[in-house]
PDB file of C-alpha atoms in Angstrom:
ATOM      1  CA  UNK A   1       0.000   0.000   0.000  1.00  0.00           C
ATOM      2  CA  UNK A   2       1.118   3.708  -0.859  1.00  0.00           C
ATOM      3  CA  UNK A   3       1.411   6.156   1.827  1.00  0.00           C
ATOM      4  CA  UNK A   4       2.552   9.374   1.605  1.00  0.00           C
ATOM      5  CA  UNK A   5       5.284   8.359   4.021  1.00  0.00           C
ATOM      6  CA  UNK A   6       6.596   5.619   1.255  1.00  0.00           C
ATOM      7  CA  UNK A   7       5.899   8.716  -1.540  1.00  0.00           C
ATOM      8  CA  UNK A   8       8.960  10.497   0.545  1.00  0.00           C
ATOM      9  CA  UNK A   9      11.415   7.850  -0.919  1.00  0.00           C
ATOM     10  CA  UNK A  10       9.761   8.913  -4.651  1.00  0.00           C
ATOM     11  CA  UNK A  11      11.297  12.494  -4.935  1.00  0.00           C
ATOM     12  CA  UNK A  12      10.659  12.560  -9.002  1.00  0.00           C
ATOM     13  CA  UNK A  13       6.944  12.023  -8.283  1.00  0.00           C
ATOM     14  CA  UNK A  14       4.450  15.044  -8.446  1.00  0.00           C
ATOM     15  CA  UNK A  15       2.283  13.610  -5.184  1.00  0.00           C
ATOM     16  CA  UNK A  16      -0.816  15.345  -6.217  1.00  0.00           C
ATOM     17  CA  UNK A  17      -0.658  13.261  -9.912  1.00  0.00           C
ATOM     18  CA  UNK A  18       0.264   9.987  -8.711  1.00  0.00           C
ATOM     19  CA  UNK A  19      -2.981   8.067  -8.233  1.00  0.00           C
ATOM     20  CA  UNK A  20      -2.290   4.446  -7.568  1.00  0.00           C
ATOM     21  CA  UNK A  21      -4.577   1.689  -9.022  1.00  0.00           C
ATOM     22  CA  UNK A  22      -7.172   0.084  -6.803  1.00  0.00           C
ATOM     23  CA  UNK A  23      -9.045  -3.021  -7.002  1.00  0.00           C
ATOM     24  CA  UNK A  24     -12.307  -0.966  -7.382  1.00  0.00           C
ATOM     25  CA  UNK A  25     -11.974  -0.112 -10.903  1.00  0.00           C
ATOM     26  CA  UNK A  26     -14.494   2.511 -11.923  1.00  0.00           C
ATOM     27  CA  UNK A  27     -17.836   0.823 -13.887  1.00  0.00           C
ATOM     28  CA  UNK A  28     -18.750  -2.767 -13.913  1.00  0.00           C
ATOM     29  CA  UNK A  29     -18.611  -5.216 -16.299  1.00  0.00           C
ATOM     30  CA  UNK A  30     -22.160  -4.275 -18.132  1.00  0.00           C
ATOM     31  CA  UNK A  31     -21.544  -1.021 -18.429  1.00  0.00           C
ATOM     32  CA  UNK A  32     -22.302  -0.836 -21.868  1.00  0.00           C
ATOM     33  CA  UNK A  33     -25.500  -2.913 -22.690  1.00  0.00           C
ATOM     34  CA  UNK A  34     -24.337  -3.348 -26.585  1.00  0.00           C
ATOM     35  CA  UNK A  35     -22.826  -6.187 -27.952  1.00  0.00           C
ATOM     36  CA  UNK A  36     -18.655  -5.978 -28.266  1.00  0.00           C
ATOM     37  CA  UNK A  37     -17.580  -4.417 -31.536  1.00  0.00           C
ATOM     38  CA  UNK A  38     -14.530  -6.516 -32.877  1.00  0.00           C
ATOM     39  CA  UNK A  39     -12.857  -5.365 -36.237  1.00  0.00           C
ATOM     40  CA  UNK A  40     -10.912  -7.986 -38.522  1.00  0.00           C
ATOM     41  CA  UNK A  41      -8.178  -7.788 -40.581  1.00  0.00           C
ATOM     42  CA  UNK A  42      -6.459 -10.057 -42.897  1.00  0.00           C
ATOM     43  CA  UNK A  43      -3.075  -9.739 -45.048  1.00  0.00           C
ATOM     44  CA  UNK A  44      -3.550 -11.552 -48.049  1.00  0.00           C
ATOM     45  CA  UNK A  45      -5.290  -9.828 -51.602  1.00  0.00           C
ATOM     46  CA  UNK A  46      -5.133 -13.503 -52.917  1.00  0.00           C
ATOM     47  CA  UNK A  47      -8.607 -14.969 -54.283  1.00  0.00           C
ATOM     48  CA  UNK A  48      -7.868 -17.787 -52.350  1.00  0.00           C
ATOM     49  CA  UNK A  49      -6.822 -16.196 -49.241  1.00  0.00           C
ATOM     50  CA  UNK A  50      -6.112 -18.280 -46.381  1.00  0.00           C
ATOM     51  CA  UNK A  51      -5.684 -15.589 -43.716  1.00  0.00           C
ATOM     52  CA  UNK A  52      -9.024 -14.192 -44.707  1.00  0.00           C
ATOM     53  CA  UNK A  53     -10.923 -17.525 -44.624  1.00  0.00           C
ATOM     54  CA  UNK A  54      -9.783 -17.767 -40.848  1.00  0.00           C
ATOM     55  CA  UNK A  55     -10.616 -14.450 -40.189  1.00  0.00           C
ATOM     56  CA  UNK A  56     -14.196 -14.973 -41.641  1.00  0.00           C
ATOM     57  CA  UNK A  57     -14.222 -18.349 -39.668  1.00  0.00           C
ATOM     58  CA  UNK A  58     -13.322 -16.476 -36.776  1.00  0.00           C
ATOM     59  CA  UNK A  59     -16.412 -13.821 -37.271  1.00  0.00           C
ATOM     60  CA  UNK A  60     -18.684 -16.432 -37.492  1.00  0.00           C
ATOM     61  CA  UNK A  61     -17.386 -17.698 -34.236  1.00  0.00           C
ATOM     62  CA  UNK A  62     -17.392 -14.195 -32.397  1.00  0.00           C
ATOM     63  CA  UNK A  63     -20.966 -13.039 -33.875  1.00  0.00           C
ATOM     64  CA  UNK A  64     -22.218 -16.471 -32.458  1.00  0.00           C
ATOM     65  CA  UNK A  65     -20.553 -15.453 -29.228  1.00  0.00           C
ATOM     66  CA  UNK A  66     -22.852 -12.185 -29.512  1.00  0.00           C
ATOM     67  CA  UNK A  67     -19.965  -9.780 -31.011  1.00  0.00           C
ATOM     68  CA  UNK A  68     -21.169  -7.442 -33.804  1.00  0.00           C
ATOM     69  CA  UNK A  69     -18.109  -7.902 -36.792  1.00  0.00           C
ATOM     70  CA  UNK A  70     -16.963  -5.963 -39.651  1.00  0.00           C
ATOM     71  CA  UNK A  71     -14.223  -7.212 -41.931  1.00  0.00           C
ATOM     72  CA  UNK A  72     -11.952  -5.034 -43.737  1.00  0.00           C
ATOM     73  CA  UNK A  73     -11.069  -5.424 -47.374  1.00  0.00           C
ATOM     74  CA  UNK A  74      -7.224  -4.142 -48.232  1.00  0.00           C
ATOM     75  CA  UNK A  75      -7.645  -4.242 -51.639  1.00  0.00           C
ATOM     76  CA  UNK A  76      -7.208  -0.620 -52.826  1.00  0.00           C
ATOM     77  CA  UNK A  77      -5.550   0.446 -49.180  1.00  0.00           C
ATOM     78  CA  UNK A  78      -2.585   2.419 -50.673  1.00  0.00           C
ATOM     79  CA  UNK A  79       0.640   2.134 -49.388  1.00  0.00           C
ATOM     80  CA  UNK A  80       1.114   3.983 -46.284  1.00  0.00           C
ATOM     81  CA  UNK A  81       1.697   8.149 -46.581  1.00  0.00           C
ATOM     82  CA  UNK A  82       1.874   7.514 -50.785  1.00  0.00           C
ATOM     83  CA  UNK A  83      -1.748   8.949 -50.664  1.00  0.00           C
ATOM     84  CA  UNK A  84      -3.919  11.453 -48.435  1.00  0.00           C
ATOM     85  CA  UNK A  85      -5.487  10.164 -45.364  1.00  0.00           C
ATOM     86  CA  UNK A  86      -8.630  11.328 -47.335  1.00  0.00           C
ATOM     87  CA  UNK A  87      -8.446   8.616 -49.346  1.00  0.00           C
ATOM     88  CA  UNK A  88     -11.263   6.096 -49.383  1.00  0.00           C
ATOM     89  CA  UNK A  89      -9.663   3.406 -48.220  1.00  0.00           C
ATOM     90  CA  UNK A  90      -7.921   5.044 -45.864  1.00  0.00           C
ATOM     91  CA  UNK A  91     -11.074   6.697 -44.078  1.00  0.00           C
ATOM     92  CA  UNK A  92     -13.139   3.401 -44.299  1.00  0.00           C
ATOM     93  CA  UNK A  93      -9.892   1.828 -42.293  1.00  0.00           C
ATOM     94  CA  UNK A  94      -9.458   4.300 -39.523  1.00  0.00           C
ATOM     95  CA  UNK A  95     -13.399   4.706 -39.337  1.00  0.00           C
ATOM     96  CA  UNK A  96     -13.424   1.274 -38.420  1.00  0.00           C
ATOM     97  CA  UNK A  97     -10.845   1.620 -35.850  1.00  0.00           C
ATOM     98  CA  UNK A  98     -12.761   4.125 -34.100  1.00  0.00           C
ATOM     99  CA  UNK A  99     -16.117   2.138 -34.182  1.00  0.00           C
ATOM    100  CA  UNK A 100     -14.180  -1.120 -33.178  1.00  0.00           C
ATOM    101  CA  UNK A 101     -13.729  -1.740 -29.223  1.00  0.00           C
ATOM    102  CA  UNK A 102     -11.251  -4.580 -30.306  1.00  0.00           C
ATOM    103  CA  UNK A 103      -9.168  -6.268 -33.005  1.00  0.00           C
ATOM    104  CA  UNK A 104      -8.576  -9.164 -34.621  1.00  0.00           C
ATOM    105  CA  UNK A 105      -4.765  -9.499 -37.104  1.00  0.00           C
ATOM    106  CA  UNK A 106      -4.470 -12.110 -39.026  1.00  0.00           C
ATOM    107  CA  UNK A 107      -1.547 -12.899 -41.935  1.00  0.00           C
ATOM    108  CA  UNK A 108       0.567 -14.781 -43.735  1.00  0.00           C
ATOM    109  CA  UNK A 109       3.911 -15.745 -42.873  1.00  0.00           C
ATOM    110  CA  UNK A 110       5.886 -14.675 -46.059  1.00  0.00           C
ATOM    111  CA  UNK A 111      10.020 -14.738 -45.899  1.00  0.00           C
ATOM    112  CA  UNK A 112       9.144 -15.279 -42.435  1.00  0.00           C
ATOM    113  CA  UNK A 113       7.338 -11.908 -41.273  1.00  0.00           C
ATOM    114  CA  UNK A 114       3.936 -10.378 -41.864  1.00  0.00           C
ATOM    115  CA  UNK A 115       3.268  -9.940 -45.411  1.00  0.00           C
ATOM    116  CA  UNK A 116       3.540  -5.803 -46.622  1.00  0.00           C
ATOM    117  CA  UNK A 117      -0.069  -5.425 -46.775  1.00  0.00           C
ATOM    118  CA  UNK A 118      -0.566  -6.013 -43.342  1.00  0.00           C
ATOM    119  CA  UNK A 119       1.773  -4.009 -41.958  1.00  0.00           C
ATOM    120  CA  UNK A 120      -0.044  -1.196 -44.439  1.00  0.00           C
ATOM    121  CA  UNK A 121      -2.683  -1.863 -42.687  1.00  0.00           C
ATOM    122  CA  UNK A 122      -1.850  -0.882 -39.146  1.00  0.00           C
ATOM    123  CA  UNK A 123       0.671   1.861 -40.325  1.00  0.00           C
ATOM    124  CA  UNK A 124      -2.455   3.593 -41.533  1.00  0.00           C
ATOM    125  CA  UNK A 125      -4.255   3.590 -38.125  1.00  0.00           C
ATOM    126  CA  UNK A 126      -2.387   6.216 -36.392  1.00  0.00           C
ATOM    127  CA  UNK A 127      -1.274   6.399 -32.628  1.00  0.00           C
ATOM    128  CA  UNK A 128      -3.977   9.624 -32.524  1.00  0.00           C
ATOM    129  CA  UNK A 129      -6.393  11.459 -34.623  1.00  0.00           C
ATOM    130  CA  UNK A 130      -7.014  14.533 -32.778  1.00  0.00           C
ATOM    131  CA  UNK A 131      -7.487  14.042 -29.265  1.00  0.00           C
ATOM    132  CA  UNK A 132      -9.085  10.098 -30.236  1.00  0.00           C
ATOM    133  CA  UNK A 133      -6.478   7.180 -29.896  1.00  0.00           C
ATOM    134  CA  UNK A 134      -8.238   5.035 -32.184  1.00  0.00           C
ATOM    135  CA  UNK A 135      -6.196   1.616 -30.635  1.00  0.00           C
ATOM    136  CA  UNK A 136      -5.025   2.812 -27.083  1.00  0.00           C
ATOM    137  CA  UNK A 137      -6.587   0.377 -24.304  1.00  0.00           C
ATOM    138  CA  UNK A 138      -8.754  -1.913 -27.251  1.00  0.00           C
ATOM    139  CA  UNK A 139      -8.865  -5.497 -27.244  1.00  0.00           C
ATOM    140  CA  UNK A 140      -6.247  -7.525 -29.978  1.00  0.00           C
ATOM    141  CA  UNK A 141      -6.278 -11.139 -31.088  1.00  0.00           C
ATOM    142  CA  UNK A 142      -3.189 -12.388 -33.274  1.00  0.00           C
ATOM    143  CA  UNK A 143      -3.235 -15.182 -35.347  1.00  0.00           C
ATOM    144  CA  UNK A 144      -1.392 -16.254 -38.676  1.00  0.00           C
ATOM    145  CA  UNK A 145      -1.786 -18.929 -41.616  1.00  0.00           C
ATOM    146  CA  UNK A 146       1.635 -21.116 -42.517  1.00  0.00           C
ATOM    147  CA  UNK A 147       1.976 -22.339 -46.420  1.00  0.00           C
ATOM    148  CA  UNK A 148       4.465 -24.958 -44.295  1.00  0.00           C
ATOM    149  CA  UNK A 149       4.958 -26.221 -41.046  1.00  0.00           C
ATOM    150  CA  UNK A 150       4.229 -24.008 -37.928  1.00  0.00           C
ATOM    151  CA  UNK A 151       5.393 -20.705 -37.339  1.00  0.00           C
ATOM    152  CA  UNK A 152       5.199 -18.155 -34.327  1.00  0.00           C
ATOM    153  CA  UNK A 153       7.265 -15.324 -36.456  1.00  0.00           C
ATOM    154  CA  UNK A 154       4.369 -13.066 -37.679  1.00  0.00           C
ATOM    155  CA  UNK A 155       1.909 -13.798 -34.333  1.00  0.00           C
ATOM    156  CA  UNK A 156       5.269 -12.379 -32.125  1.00  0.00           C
ATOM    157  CA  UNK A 157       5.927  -9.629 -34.657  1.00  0.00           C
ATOM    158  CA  UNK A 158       1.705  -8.314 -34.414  1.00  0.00           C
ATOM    159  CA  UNK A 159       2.013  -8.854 -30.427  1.00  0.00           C
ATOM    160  CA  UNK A 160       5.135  -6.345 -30.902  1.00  0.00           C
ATOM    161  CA  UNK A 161       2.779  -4.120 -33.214  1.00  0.00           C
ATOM    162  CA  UNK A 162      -0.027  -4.275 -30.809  1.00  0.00           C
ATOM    163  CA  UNK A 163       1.851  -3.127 -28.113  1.00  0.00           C
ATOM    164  CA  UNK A 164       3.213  -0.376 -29.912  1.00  0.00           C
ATOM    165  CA  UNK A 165      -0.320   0.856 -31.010  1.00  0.00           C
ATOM    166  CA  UNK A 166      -0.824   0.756 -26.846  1.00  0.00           C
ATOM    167  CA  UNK A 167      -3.378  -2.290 -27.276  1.00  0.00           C
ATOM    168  CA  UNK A 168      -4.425  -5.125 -24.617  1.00  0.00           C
ATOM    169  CA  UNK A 169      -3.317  -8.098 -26.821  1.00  0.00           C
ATOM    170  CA  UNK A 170      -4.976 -11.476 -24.933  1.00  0.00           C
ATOM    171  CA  UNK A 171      -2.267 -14.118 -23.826  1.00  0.00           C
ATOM    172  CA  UNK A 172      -3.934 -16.861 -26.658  1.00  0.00           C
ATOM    173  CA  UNK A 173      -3.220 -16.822 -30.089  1.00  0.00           C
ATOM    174  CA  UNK A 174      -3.356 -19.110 -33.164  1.00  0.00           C
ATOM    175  CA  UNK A 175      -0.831 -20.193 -35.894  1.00  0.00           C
ATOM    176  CA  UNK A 176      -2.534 -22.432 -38.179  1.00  0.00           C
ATOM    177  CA  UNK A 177       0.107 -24.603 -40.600  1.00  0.00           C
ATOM    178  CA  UNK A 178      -0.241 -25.956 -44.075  1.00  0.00           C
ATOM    179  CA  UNK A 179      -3.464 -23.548 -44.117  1.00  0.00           C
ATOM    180  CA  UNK A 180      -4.139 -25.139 -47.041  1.00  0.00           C
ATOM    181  CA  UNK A 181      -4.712 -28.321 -45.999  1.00  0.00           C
ATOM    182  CA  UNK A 182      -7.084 -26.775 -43.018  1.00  0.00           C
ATOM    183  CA  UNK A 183     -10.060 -25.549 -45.265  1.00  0.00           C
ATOM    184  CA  UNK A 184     -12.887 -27.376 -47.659  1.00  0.00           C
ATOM    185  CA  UNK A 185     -13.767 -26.115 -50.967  1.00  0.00           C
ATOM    186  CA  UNK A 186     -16.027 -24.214 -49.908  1.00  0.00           C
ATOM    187  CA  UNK A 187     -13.923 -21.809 -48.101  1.00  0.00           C
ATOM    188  CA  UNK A 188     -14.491 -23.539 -44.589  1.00  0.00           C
ATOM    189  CA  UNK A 189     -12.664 -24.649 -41.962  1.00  0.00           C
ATOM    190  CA  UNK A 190     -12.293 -28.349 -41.451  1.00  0.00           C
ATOM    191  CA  UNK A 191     -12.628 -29.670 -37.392  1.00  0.00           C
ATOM    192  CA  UNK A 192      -9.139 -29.780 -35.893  1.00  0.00           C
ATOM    193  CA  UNK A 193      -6.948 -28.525 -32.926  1.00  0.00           C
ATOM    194  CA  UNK A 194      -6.258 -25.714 -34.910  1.00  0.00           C
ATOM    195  CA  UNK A 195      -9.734 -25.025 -35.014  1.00  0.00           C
ATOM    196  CA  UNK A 196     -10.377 -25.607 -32.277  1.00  0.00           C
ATOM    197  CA  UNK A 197      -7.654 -22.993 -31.017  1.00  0.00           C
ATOM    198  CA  UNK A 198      -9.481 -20.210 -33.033  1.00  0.00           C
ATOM    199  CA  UNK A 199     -12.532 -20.974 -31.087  1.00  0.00           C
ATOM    200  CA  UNK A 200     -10.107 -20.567 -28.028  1.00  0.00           C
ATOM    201  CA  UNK A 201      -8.991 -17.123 -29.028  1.00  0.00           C
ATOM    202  CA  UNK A 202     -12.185 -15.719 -29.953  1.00  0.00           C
ATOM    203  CA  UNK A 203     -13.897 -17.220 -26.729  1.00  0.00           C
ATOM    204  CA  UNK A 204     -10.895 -15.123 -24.771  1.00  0.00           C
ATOM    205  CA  UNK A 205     -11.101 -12.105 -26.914  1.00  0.00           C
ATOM    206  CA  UNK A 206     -14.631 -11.950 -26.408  1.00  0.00           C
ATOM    207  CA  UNK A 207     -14.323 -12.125 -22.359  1.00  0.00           C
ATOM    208  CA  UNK A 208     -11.135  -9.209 -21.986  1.00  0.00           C
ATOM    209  CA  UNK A 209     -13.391  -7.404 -24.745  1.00  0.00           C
ATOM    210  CA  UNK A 210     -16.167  -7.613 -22.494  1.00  0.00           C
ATOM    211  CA  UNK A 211     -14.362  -7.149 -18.882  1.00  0.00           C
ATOM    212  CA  UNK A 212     -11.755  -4.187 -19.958  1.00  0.00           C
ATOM    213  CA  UNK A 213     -14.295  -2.088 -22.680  1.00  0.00           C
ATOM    214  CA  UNK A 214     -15.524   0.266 -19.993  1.00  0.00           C
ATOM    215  CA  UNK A 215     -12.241   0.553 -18.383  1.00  0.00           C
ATOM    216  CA  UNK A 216     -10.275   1.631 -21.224  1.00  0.00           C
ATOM    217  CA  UNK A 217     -10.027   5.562 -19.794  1.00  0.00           C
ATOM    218  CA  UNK A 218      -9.086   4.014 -16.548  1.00  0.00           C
ATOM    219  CA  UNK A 219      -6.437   1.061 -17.603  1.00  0.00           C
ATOM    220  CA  UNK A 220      -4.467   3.448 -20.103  1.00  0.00           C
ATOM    221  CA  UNK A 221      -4.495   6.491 -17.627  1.00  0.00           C
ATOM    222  CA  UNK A 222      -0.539   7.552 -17.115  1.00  0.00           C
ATOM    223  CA  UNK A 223       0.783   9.476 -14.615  1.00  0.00           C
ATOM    224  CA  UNK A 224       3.253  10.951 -17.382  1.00  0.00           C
ATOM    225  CA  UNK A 225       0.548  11.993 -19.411  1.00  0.00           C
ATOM    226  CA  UNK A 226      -1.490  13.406 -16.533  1.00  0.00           C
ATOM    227  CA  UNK A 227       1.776  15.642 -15.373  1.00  0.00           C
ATOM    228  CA  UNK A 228       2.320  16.886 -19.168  1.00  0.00           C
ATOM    229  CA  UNK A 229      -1.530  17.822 -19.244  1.00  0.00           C
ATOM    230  CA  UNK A 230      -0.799  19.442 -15.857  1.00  0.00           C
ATOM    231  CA  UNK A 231       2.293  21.387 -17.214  1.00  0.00           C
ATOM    232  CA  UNK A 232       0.617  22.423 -20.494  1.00  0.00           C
ATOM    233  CA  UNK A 233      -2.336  23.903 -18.393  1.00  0.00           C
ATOM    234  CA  UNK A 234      -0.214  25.776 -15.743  1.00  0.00           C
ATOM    235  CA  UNK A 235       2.087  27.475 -18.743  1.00  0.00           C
ATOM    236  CA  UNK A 236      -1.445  28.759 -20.281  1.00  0.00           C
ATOM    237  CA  UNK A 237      -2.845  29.960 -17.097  1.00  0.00           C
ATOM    238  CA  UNK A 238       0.182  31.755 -15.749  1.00  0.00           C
ATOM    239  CA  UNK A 239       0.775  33.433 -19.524  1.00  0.00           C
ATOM    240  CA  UNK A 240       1.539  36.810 -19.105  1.00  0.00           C
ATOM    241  CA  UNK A 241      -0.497  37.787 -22.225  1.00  0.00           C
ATOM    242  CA  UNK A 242      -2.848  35.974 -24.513  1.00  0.00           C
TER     243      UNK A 242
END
């Protein structure tokens, strides 16, 4: 426990900004009485694509969990900053980002990383858009599709990403090999562990989505960010002239 005794041996701290977490988290867990909002994304523009048959495999599992899903198409995304952000593609993207309370990635492993439109992808979705962080304190699932035998390469390297983008990436994840030996004709997953994983990682995005939503504010609140607020407001208060 903090006391202000123990804050004596802090000398770098600003007292009246350090607020220590609690276990009484502001809200509940119904909060919000809507269903979770999950956005997908896949990294192949192949007809056949592998990483977006899981990912539509996956939003069948999540809506049947009671999660409202929208997929996003890359085809036509343009290479990160080689167009305006007004671009179409761009705006549909980033609008999506904002609606979305969580993510799902899902790629390729190709020369043993994410494949280039994926990483377009989340280079487009910027760390703020104003004074909106369209990723800070959402929900991520990883997963990936192998052409060979099992990979964790591009699963680690979106876990890196989500962290960057300030995200609360869930422990599971999924790495599906010889993708396509996993799916019919039809475009559908055949039953197998690795199916059985997805289910996994959509039944565990769907629970953090649902027990950190309304504490987003609250998990993501900084202390360094709440002293630079502080600082920026004292400077424009004690302004000699406007």
């Amino acid at each position: 426990m903090v006391t202000p005794s123990s804050l004596d041996d802090l000398p770098n701290i600003d007292q009246a900004l350090f607020n220590p977490p609690t276990a009484e988290a502001p809200g509940s867990l119904t909060d919000a009485a809507h269903p979770p909002r999950l956005l997908l994304l896949y990294g192949s523009l192949r007809e056949r694509s592998f990483s977006r048959l899981a990912v539509e495999e996956a939003s069948r599992l999540l809506q049947a969990m009671g999660a409202e899903t929208r997929i996003f198409n890359p085809r036509g995304l343009p290479l990160a900053d080689a167009e305006e952000t007004s671009h179409p593609k761009v705006t549909e993207l980033r609008d999506l980002a904002e609606w979305a309370e969580g993510m799902v990635w899902c790629s390729p492993e190709r020369h043993g990383a994410m494949t280039g439109i994926m990483k377009t992808q989340i280079d487009w979705i910027p760390l703020s858009l104003g004074a909106v962080r369209p990723t800070q304190g959402k929900t991520l699932a990883v997963m990936q599709v192998n052409g060979g035998s099992q990979s964790f390469n591009t699963v680690n390297q979106l876990r890196v990403l989500g962290r960057w983008m300030r995200m609360l990436t869930i422990p599971n994840q999924s790495s599906v090999p010889k993708a396509f030996m996993e799916f019919d004709d039809n475009g559908r997953m055949k039953p197998s562990a690795y199916y059985d994983r997805i289910v996994d990682v959509m039944e565990e995005l769907v629970k953090f989505t649902w027990l950190t939503r309304d504490k987003a504010d609250w998990l993501t609140d900084r202390y360094s960010e709440r002293k630079e607020s502080a600082d920026a407001l004292s400077a424009r208060v004690n302004q000699r002239s406007i």
